Amino acid sequence: MDILFASETEKAEFWLPLLQRALPQDRFFVGEERSCDVALLATPPAGTLARLKGVKLIQSLWMGVDKLLADPEYPRGVPLARLIDPGMVAAMSESVLAHVLDWHRHHDRYRAQQARSEWRRFKQYLASDRTIGILGLGELGSDAARKLAALGFRVAGYSRRPKQLAGVQSFTDLDAMLPLCNALVCLLPLTPSTRGIVNGKNLALLKPHSCVINVARGGHVVVGDLLKSLDSGHLGHAYLDVFDSEPLPPASPLWKHPGVTITPHSAALTEPRTAIAKIVENVERVRRGETPLYLVDFDAGY
Amino acid sequence: MDILFASETEKAEFWLPLLQRALPQDRFFVGEERSCDVALLATPPAGTLARLKGVKLIQSLWMGVDKLLADPEYPRGVPLARLIDPGMVAAMSESVLAHVLDWHRHHDRYRAQQARSEWRRFKQYLASDRTIGILGLGELGSDAARKLAALGFRVAGYSRRPKQLAGVQSFTDLDAMLPLCNALVCLLPLTPSTRGIVNGKNLALLKPHSCVINVARGGHVVVGDLLKSLDSGHLGHAYLDVFDSEPLPPASPLWKHPGVTITPHSAALTEPRTAIAKIVENVERVRRGETPLYLVDFDAGY
């Protein structure tokens, strides 16, 4: 089959040798204007999507597909698959654990003290004293939930439909979950119904001095509300990896806020070494005329 | 039985109600000069040890007993038990994971960038790309090792005697282990043979840009060697929780070094709620005339 690779962010020189070795009978090409059977995309160059009518599968190189779905040139009727990359899922849980533990062990506050050469110990809590709320219990949320529960944290999870996960209290009512939470981790897909979910009303429901961790999409957080909650002393700390505009503009007040830790959309990157097997699986399914895995539900938006 | 509680750091008002409730038939007292059957100690006031000749058991309220052992007034022949507190063991692993993940996900470097409003992403590694070396595979080291291995890290462990731990490569030869390591975690007891083990020779054996995490005792690290290794660019970062002199003096160059993260000996505190059961167990063993648990080997020094 003919397979297009088109991305302004993922590097073809990393991906193509791995793809070609895993799928030796297929023909990979980058950016040429010719027809293809499958297109591998992440932030494709302008005009790419409009040329993909009739393609058998658009395989995202990323887990998040909100940008592809929002593109008015997306070719209607072409199936779109998310990439569920085990390396990326593990990376996301590492980042979530790093932030939860940074806050749980007061490392954010100890760093502020270090800047003043100040030695003062804060009260230690057991993991079982803390409830970590997770927004979204899909591939990412459920992996993070499982690993947090294994460390002894109480874990609550919010999803559209109730989920059965060992050690996780499942909620479909956000107002019921938030008052239990000392920390809130956003791992939702960005859809019209999740945009702005981390807003003033919901932040006010969290326990005092909670932390917020957003590793999903910038659009989930109402930044003005977040800063107000931090400045009022209600919210303890915010770990933000994603922003409406990236790179985060130098003028953003988030950069210098003492209650905000910023990472450059680095919480979880697609890892070609572990992702290739998932792409190969879907290419083989297309070849055999079977339904690919992880197809996007265009109505749900993820 | 009569049980003395003597500590200049642990608060009697927290401990005594819990102890009295757990051991209602025993008589607890603080600081009075009268005989006792068991003494519960952590940094006892000067003169306390000299009065404890003939006591059936000295039960430390801490895991580390190096200060008690180094005290020339320690009453010879009185058995000494370390406190293996499950809450403290869990807390230590949380702190170790927090620091390993902070370094693994480049959060230390992203914080330095945030101070300059700089947005730049570093190469992502899989946990399986990293080998975490653990000095000491006792109660603390083996728990941290297990939790790191569960996240996919390669784990190497150094101990005096070889250990069989799932997912952990056991070493008794430090020179053989260090060249494999990207991170080194010190969880050893402080003894004459472990003092100064994190020195220039051993740091030079680590892989370039490694991190060092010392959550054991200040005496394990040769601070001058550590700073030289950081300044040369060989060592990537140091997370230090313990120091020769505590509180760390304001004049210490460690406070302001960009490659050093300091916490105020807070990596793991004894947690009365989980420790009480272990103290009760040893008091009951003394009452029944049995050998207490976790007795210190005075020759080994822990």
mmCIF file of C-alpha atoms in Angstrom, chain A:
data_model
loop_
_atom_site.group_PDB
_atom_site.id
_atom_site.type_symbol
_atom_site.label_atom_id
_atom_site.label_comp_id
_atom_site.label_asym_id
_atom_site.label_seq_id
_atom_site.Cartn_x
_atom_site.Cartn_y
_atom_site.Cartn_z
ATOM 1 C CA MET A 1 0.000 0.000 0.000
ATOM 2 C CA ASP A 2 0.958 3.656 -0.379
ATOM 3 C CA ILE A 3 1.299 5.425 2.963
ATOM 4 C CA LEU A 4 1.640 9.185 3.376
ATOM 5 C CA PHE A 5 3.558 10.607 6.359
ATOM 6 C CA ALA A 6 2.696 14.265 6.907
ATOM 7 C CA SER A 7 3.603 16.229 10.024
ATOM 8 C CA GLU A 8 5.075 19.594 10.880
ATOM 9 C CA THR A 9 6.008 18.399 14.379
ATOM 10 C CA GLU A 10 6.940 14.719 14.187
ATOM 11 C CA LYS A 11 10.233 14.105 12.423
ATOM 12 C CA ALA A 12 10.076 11.924 9.304
ATOM 13 C CA GLU A 13 13.753 11.000 9.695
ATOM 14 C CA PHE A 14 12.961 9.289 13.029
ATOM 15 C CA TRP A 15 9.737 7.605 11.945
ATOM 16 C CA LEU A 16 10.341 6.439 8.369
ATOM 17 C CA PRO A 17 13.214 4.023 8.996
ATOM 18 C CA LEU A 18 11.212 2.357 11.791
ATOM 19 C CA LEU A 19 8.034 2.227 9.674
ATOM 20 C CA GLN A 20 9.817 0.906 6.601
ATOM 21 C CA ARG A 21 11.502 -1.833 8.620
ATOM 22 C CA ALA A 22 8.200 -2.842 10.268
ATOM 23 C CA LEU A 23 6.204 -2.754 7.012
ATOM 24 C CA PRO A 24 8.749 -3.641 4.298
ATOM 25 C CA GLN A 25 6.164 -4.341 1.576
ATOM 26 C CA ASP A 26 4.559 -0.874 1.801
ATOM 27 C CA ARG A 27 5.655 2.361 0.128
ATOM 28 C CA PHE A 28 6.091 5.348 2.430
ATOM 29 C CA PHE A 29 6.374 8.885 1.165
ATOM 30 C CA VAL A 30 6.411 12.368 2.631
ATOM 31 C CA GLY A 31 4.452 15.352 1.339
ATOM 32 C CA GLU A 32 4.208 14.420 -2.359
ATOM 33 C CA GLU A 33 0.884 15.191 -4.014
ATOM 34 C CA ARG A 34 -0.115 11.665 -4.954
ATOM 35 C CA SER A 35 -2.847 9.336 -3.762
ATOM 36 C CA CYS A 36 -2.397 7.041 -0.795
ATOM 37 C CA ASP A 37 -4.226 4.238 1.017
ATOM 38 C CA VAL A 38 -3.359 5.326 4.551
ATOM 39 C CA ALA A 39 -2.222 8.711 5.860
ATOM 40 C CA LEU A 40 -0.156 9.068 9.044
ATOM 41 C CA LEU A 41 -0.740 12.578 10.378
ATOM 42 C CA ALA A 42 0.120 14.932 13.211
ATOM 43 C CA THR A 43 -0.264 18.670 12.565
ATOM 44 C CA PRO A 44 -0.136 18.074 8.775
ATOM 45 C CA PRO A 45 0.926 20.941 6.484
ATOM 46 C CA ALA A 46 -1.961 23.162 5.282
ATOM 47 C CA GLY A 47 -3.825 21.604 2.381
ATOM 48 C CA THR A 48 -2.954 18.009 3.283
ATOM 49 C CA LEU A 49 -6.376 17.027 4.650
ATOM 50 C CA ALA A 50 -8.259 18.396 1.636
ATOM 51 C CA ARG A 51 -6.363 15.950 -0.626
ATOM 52 C CA LEU A 52 -7.273 12.837 1.433
ATOM 53 C CA LYS A 53 -10.824 12.147 0.163
ATOM 54 C CA GLY A 54 -11.326 8.425 -0.335
ATOM 55 C CA VAL A 55 -8.336 7.407 1.802
ATOM 56 C CA LYS A 56 -9.000 4.160 3.719
ATOM 57 C CA LEU A 57 -7.673 5.425 7.057
ATOM 58 C CA ILE A 58 -6.222 8.535 8.595
ATOM 59 C CA GLN A 59 -4.028 7.331 11.444
ATOM 60 C CA SER A 60 -3.122 10.088 13.892
ATOM 61 C CA LEU A 61 0.441 9.975 15.247
ATOM 62 C CA TRP A 62 -0.931 11.459 18.456
ATOM 63 C CA MET A 63 -3.489 10.437 20.997
ATOM 64 C CA GLY A 64 -5.274 13.804 20.913
ATOM 65 C CA VAL A 65 -7.185 14.402 17.659
ATOM 66 C CA ASP A 66 -8.980 17.638 18.551
ATOM 67 C CA LYS A 67 -6.997 19.679 16.008
ATOM 68 C CA LEU A 68 -7.698 17.251 13.139
ATOM 69 C CA LEU A 69 -11.417 17.171 14.035
ATOM 70 C CA ALA A 70 -11.608 20.946 14.217
ATOM 71 C CA ASP A 71 -10.108 21.347 10.728
ATOM 72 C CA PRO A 72 -12.889 22.295 8.287
ATOM 73 C CA GLU A 73 -10.963 20.487 5.523
ATOM 74 C CA TYR A 74 -11.213 17.108 7.279
ATOM 75 C CA PRO A 75 -12.462 14.723 4.525
ATOM 76 C CA ARG A 76 -15.934 13.595 5.602
ATOM 77 C CA GLY A 77 -16.423 9.853 5.760
ATOM 78 C CA VAL A 78 -12.738 8.960 6.122
ATOM 79 C CA PRO A 79 -12.202 6.974 9.336
ATOM 80 C CA LEU A 80 -9.773 8.494 11.831
ATOM 81 C CA ALA A 81 -7.805 6.454 14.368
ATOM 82 C CA ARG A 82 -6.173 7.804 17.534
ATOM 83 C CA LEU A 83 -2.743 6.453 18.407
ATOM 84 C CA ILE A 84 -2.760 4.583 21.703
ATOM 85 C CA ASP A 85 0.981 4.331 22.228
ATOM 86 C CA PRO A 86 1.997 2.324 25.324
ATOM 87 C CA GLY A 87 5.166 4.414 25.703
ATOM 88 C CA MET A 88 3.112 7.597 25.614
ATOM 89 C CA VAL A 89 0.606 6.215 28.127
ATOM 90 C CA ALA A 90 3.475 5.277 30.487
ATOM 91 C CA ALA A 91 5.079 8.697 30.009
ATOM 92 C CA MET A 92 1.813 10.427 30.891
ATOM 93 C CA SER A 93 1.470 8.433 34.105
ATOM 94 C CA GLU A 94 5.086 9.261 34.990
ATOM 95 C CA SER A 95 4.314 12.965 34.591
ATOM 96 C CA VAL A 96 1.107 12.724 36.596
ATOM 97 C CA LEU A 97 2.872 10.818 39.400
ATOM 98 C CA ALA A 98 5.756 13.310 39.350
ATOM 99 C CA HIS A 99 3.371 16.240 39.856
ATOM 100 C CA VAL A 100 1.121 14.518 42.405
ATOM 101 C CA LEU A 101 4.147 13.452 44.478
ATOM 102 C CA ASP A 102 5.796 16.889 44.122
ATOM 103 C CA TRP A 103 2.698 18.412 45.708
ATOM 104 C CA HIS A 104 1.982 15.549 48.171
ATOM 105 C CA ARG A 105 5.535 15.705 49.579
ATOM 106 C CA HIS A 106 5.419 19.560 49.650
ATOM 107 C CA HIS A 107 8.352 19.804 47.230
ATOM 108 C CA ASP A 108 6.802 22.878 45.590
ATOM 109 C CA ARG A 109 6.807 24.638 48.968
ATOM 110 C CA TYR A 110 10.282 23.399 49.897
ATOM 111 C CA ARG A 111 11.643 24.880 46.643
ATOM 112 C CA ALA A 112 10.149 28.246 47.567
ATOM 113 C CA GLN A 113 11.845 27.932 50.966
ATOM 114 C CA GLN A 114 15.158 26.928 49.380
ATOM 115 C CA ALA A 115 15.153 30.204 47.424
ATOM 116 C CA ARG A 116 15.143 31.946 50.838
ATOM 117 C CA SER A 117 17.625 29.485 52.470
ATOM 118 C CA GLU A 118 14.789 28.566 54.824
ATOM 119 C CA TRP A 119 14.609 25.236 56.659
ATOM 120 C CA ARG A 120 11.082 24.443 57.846
ATOM 121 C CA ARG A 121 9.256 21.145 57.745
ATOM 122 C CA PHE A 122 5.569 20.817 56.855
ATOM 123 C CA LYS A 123 3.143 18.246 58.200
ATOM 124 C CA GLN A 124 3.482 14.870 56.496
ATOM 125 C CA TYR A 125 0.358 13.216 55.121
ATOM 126 C CA LEU A 126 -0.092 9.568 54.262
ATOM 127 C CA ALA A 127 -1.078 8.846 50.658
ATOM 128 C CA SER A 128 -4.310 7.445 52.092
ATOM 129 C CA ASP A 129 -5.062 10.891 53.555
ATOM 130 C CA ARG A 130 -5.302 12.275 49.996
ATOM 131 C CA THR A 131 -7.966 11.812 47.345
ATOM 132 C CA ILE A 132 -6.757 12.345 43.792
ATOM 133 C CA GLY A 133 -9.541 13.139 41.343
ATOM 134 C CA ILE A 134 -8.960 12.197 37.725
ATOM 135 C CA LEU A 135 -10.976 13.793 34.951
ATOM 136 C CA GLY A 136 -11.230 11.166 32.219
ATOM 137 C CA LEU A 137 -10.847 7.416 32.737
ATOM 138 C CA GLY A 138 -9.809 6.418 29.229
ATOM 139 C CA GLU A 139 -6.466 4.829 28.344
ATOM 140 C CA LEU A 140 -4.511 7.605 30.054
ATOM 141 C CA GLY A 141 -6.741 8.229 33.061
ATOM 142 C CA SER A 142 -7.131 4.579 33.941
ATOM 143 C CA ASP A 143 -3.360 3.933 33.792
ATOM 144 C CA ALA A 144 -2.613 6.944 36.005
ATOM 145 C CA ALA A 145 -5.433 5.939 38.392
ATOM 146 C CA ARG A 146 -4.083 2.422 38.744
ATOM 147 C CA LYS A 147 -0.540 3.648 39.496
ATOM 148 C CA LEU A 148 -1.726 6.242 42.021
ATOM 149 C CA ALA A 149 -3.891 3.634 43.764
ATOM 150 C CA ALA A 150 -0.862 1.281 43.902
ATOM 151 C CA LEU A 151 0.971 3.945 45.930
ATOM 152 C CA GLY A 152 -1.898 4.080 48.429
ATOM 153 C CA PHE A 153 -3.696 7.234 47.273
ATOM 154 C CA ARG A 154 -7.486 7.304 47.300
ATOM 155 C CA VAL A 155 -8.500 7.753 43.663
ATOM 156 C CA ALA A 156 -11.757 9.152 42.304
ATOM 157 C CA GLY A 157 -12.434 9.253 38.575
ATOM 158 C CA TYR A 158 -14.904 11.205 36.467
ATOM 159 C CA SER A 159 -16.111 9.908 33.099
ATOM 160 C CA ARG A 160 -19.244 10.175 30.950
ATOM 161 C CA ARG A 161 -20.135 6.551 31.623
ATOM 162 C CA PRO A 162 -19.486 4.722 34.927
ATOM 163 C CA LYS A 163 -16.263 2.641 34.939
ATOM 164 C CA GLN A 164 -15.231 -0.414 36.922
ATOM 165 C CA LEU A 165 -11.576 0.012 37.922
ATOM 166 C CA ALA A 166 -10.001 -1.636 40.961
ATOM 167 C CA GLY A 167 -9.263 0.929 43.662
ATOM 168 C CA VAL A 168 -11.013 3.772 41.825
ATOM 169 C CA GLN A 169 -14.296 5.351 42.886
ATOM 170 C CA SER A 170 -16.131 6.087 39.641
ATOM 171 C CA PHE A 171 -18.261 9.225 39.240
ATOM 172 C CA THR A 172 -20.413 10.526 36.397
ATOM 173 C CA ASP A 173 -21.453 13.541 38.510
ATOM 174 C CA LEU A 174 -18.621 16.035 38.782
ATOM 175 C CA ASP A 175 -20.305 18.023 41.562
ATOM 176 C CA ALA A 176 -20.355 14.876 43.696
ATOM 177 C CA MET A 177 -16.676 14.064 43.104
ATOM 178 C CA LEU A 178 -14.899 17.418 43.411
ATOM 179 C CA PRO A 179 -15.632 18.060 47.132
ATOM 180 C CA LEU A 180 -13.734 14.840 47.964
ATOM 181 C CA CYS A 181 -10.586 15.810 46.053
ATOM 182 C CA ASN A 182 -7.248 17.181 47.290
ATOM 183 C CA ALA A 183 -5.815 17.105 43.778
ATOM 184 C CA LEU A 184 -7.395 17.220 40.342
ATOM 185 C CA VAL A 185 -5.742 15.735 37.246
ATOM 186 C CA CYS A 186 -7.183 16.571 33.827
ATOM 187 C CA LEU A 187 -6.745 13.790 31.254
ATOM 188 C CA LEU A 188 -9.893 14.417 29.210
ATOM 189 C CA PRO A 189 -10.146 14.732 25.459
ATOM 190 C CA LEU A 190 -10.985 18.293 24.424
ATOM 191 C CA THR A 191 -14.595 18.374 23.196
ATOM 192 C CA PRO A 192 -17.359 21.005 23.349
ATOM 193 C CA SER A 193 -18.585 19.435 26.608
ATOM 194 C CA THR A 194 -15.157 19.369 28.328
ATOM 195 C CA ARG A 195 -13.866 22.785 27.207
ATOM 196 C CA GLY A 196 -13.425 25.065 30.216
ATOM 197 C CA ILE A 197 -14.188 22.282 32.712
ATOM 198 C CA VAL A 198 -11.469 23.548 35.088
ATOM 199 C CA ASN A 199 -13.317 26.783 35.851
ATOM 200 C CA GLY A 200 -14.026 28.910 38.913
ATOM 201 C CA LYS A 201 -17.170 27.028 39.887
ATOM 202 C CA ASN A 202 -15.441 23.632 39.801
ATOM 203 C CA LEU A 203 -12.212 24.854 41.437
ATOM 204 C CA ALA A 204 -14.279 26.241 44.329
ATOM 205 C CA LEU A 205 -15.636 22.722 44.975
ATOM 206 C CA LEU A 206 -12.156 21.223 45.579
ATOM 207 C CA LYS A 207 -10.807 20.934 49.123
ATOM 208 C CA PRO A 208 -8.748 23.977 50.227
ATOM 209 C CA HIS A 209 -5.042 23.948 49.198
ATOM 210 C CA SER A 210 -5.621 21.370 46.484
ATOM 211 C CA CYS A 211 -3.466 21.163 43.393
ATOM 212 C CA VAL A 212 -4.549 21.074 39.762
ATOM 213 C CA ILE A 213 -2.602 19.173 37.125
ATOM 214 C CA ASN A 214 -3.526 19.823 33.495
ATOM 215 C CA VAL A 215 -1.788 17.513 31.048
ATOM 216 C CA ALA A 216 -4.654 17.320 28.536
ATOM 217 C CA ARG A 217 -5.331 20.461 26.482
ATOM 218 C CA GLY A 218 -5.069 24.157 27.259
ATOM 219 C CA GLY A 219 -8.761 24.607 26.452
ATOM 220 C CA HIS A 220 -9.765 22.625 29.526
ATOM 221 C CA VAL A 221 -8.622 25.378 31.897
ATOM 222 C CA VAL A 222 -10.127 28.849 32.310
ATOM 223 C CA VAL A 223 -6.812 30.540 33.110
ATOM 224 C CA GLY A 224 -8.350 33.665 34.675
ATOM 225 C CA ASP A 225 -10.386 31.543 37.097
ATOM 226 C CA LEU A 226 -7.332 29.417 37.938
ATOM 227 C CA LEU A 227 -5.224 32.489 38.775
ATOM 228 C CA LYS A 228 -8.048 33.940 40.897
ATOM 229 C CA SER A 229 -8.318 30.691 42.850
ATOM 230 C CA LEU A 230 -4.534 30.580 43.410
ATOM 231 C CA ASP A 231 -4.424 34.235 44.462
ATOM 232 C CA SER A 232 -7.317 33.770 46.880
ATOM 233 C CA GLY A 233 -5.363 30.995 48.621
ATOM 234 C CA HIS A 234 -8.030 28.375 47.885
ATOM 235 C CA LEU A 235 -5.997 26.516 45.269
ATOM 236 C CA GLY A 236 -2.543 25.424 46.468
ATOM 237 C CA HIS A 237 -0.630 24.862 43.251
ATOM 238 C CA ALA A 238 -1.140 24.343 39.513
ATOM 239 C CA TYR A 239 0.989 22.161 37.264
ATOM 240 C CA LEU A 240 0.279 23.148 33.662
ATOM 241 C CA ASP A 241 1.698 21.390 30.622
ATOM 242 C CA VAL A 242 -0.695 22.624 27.931
ATOM 243 C CA PHE A 243 -1.943 26.041 26.919
ATOM 244 C CA ASP A 244 -4.384 27.687 24.516
ATOM 245 C CA SER A 245 -1.450 29.186 22.641
ATOM 246 C CA GLU A 246 1.801 27.184 22.462
ATOM 247 C CA PRO A 247 4.616 28.014 23.006
ATOM 248 C CA LEU A 248 3.151 29.878 25.973
ATOM 249 C CA PRO A 249 3.647 33.591 25.067
ATOM 250 C CA PRO A 250 6.394 35.366 27.070
ATOM 251 C CA ALA A 251 3.821 37.899 28.304
ATOM 252 C CA SER A 252 1.638 35.262 29.986
ATOM 253 C CA PRO A 253 1.270 35.882 33.732
ATOM 254 C CA LEU A 254 1.500 32.095 34.219
ATOM 255 C CA TRP A 255 5.287 32.077 33.672
ATOM 256 C CA LYS A 256 6.088 34.108 36.789
ATOM 257 C CA HIS A 257 3.271 33.062 39.121
ATOM 258 C CA PRO A 258 4.756 31.419 42.246
ATOM 259 C CA GLY A 259 1.846 28.952 42.410
ATOM 260 C CA VAL A 260 2.292 27.683 38.850
ATOM 261 C CA THR A 261 4.735 25.097 37.507
ATOM 262 C CA ILE A 262 5.024 25.125 33.719
ATOM 263 C CA THR A 263 6.266 22.365 31.444
ATOM 264 C CA PRO A 264 6.443 22.834 27.655
ATOM 265 C CA HIS A 265 3.752 20.347 26.523
ATOM 266 C CA SER A 266 6.187 17.610 27.438
ATOM 267 C CA ALA A 267 4.092 15.454 29.777
ATOM 268 C CA ALA A 268 3.905 12.654 27.224
ATOM 269 C CA LEU A 269 5.359 12.517 23.751
ATOM 270 C CA THR A 270 4.641 9.822 21.219
ATOM 271 C CA GLU A 271 7.484 7.315 21.399
ATOM 272 C CA PRO A 272 8.159 5.819 17.943
ATOM 273 C CA ARG A 273 9.759 2.687 19.445
ATOM 274 C CA THR A 274 6.520 1.679 21.167
ATOM 275 C CA ALA A 275 4.040 3.338 18.784
ATOM 276 C CA ILE A 276 5.169 1.505 15.639
ATOM 277 C CA ALA A 277 3.481 -1.755 16.667
ATOM 278 C CA LYS A 278 0.134 0.022 17.008
ATOM 279 C CA ILE A 279 0.463 1.655 13.577
ATOM 280 C CA VAL A 280 1.475 -1.670 12.025
ATOM 281 C CA GLU A 281 -1.612 -3.300 13.574
ATOM 282 C CA ASN A 282 -3.917 -0.740 11.970
ATOM 283 C CA VAL A 283 -2.166 -0.852 8.576
ATOM 284 C CA GLU A 284 -2.535 -4.650 8.574
ATOM 285 C CA ARG A 285 -6.212 -4.314 9.492
ATOM 286 C CA VAL A 286 -6.741 -1.969 6.531
ATOM 287 C CA ARG A 287 -4.898 -4.434 4.285
ATOM 288 C CA ARG A 288 -7.168 -7.280 5.445
ATOM 289 C CA GLY A 289 -10.299 -5.120 5.103
ATOM 290 C CA GLU A 290 -10.934 -5.173 8.853
ATOM 291 C CA THR A 291 -12.018 -2.315 11.122
ATOM 292 C CA PRO A 292 -9.003 -0.423 12.518
ATOM 293 C CA LEU A 293 -8.536 -0.039 16.265
ATOM 294 C CA TYR A 294 -9.171 3.145 18.266
ATOM 295 C CA LEU A 295 -11.448 4.767 15.673
ATOM 296 C CA VAL A 296 -12.707 8.204 16.624
ATOM 297 C CA ASP A 297 -16.427 8.619 17.346
ATOM 298 C CA PHE A 298 -17.076 11.823 15.375
ATOM 299 C CA ASP A 299 -20.194 12.615 17.425
ATOM 300 C CA ALA A 300 -18.442 12.254 20.789
ATOM 301 C CA GLY A 301 -15.441 14.134 19.446
ATOM 302 C CA TYR A 302 -12.763 11.637 20.502
#
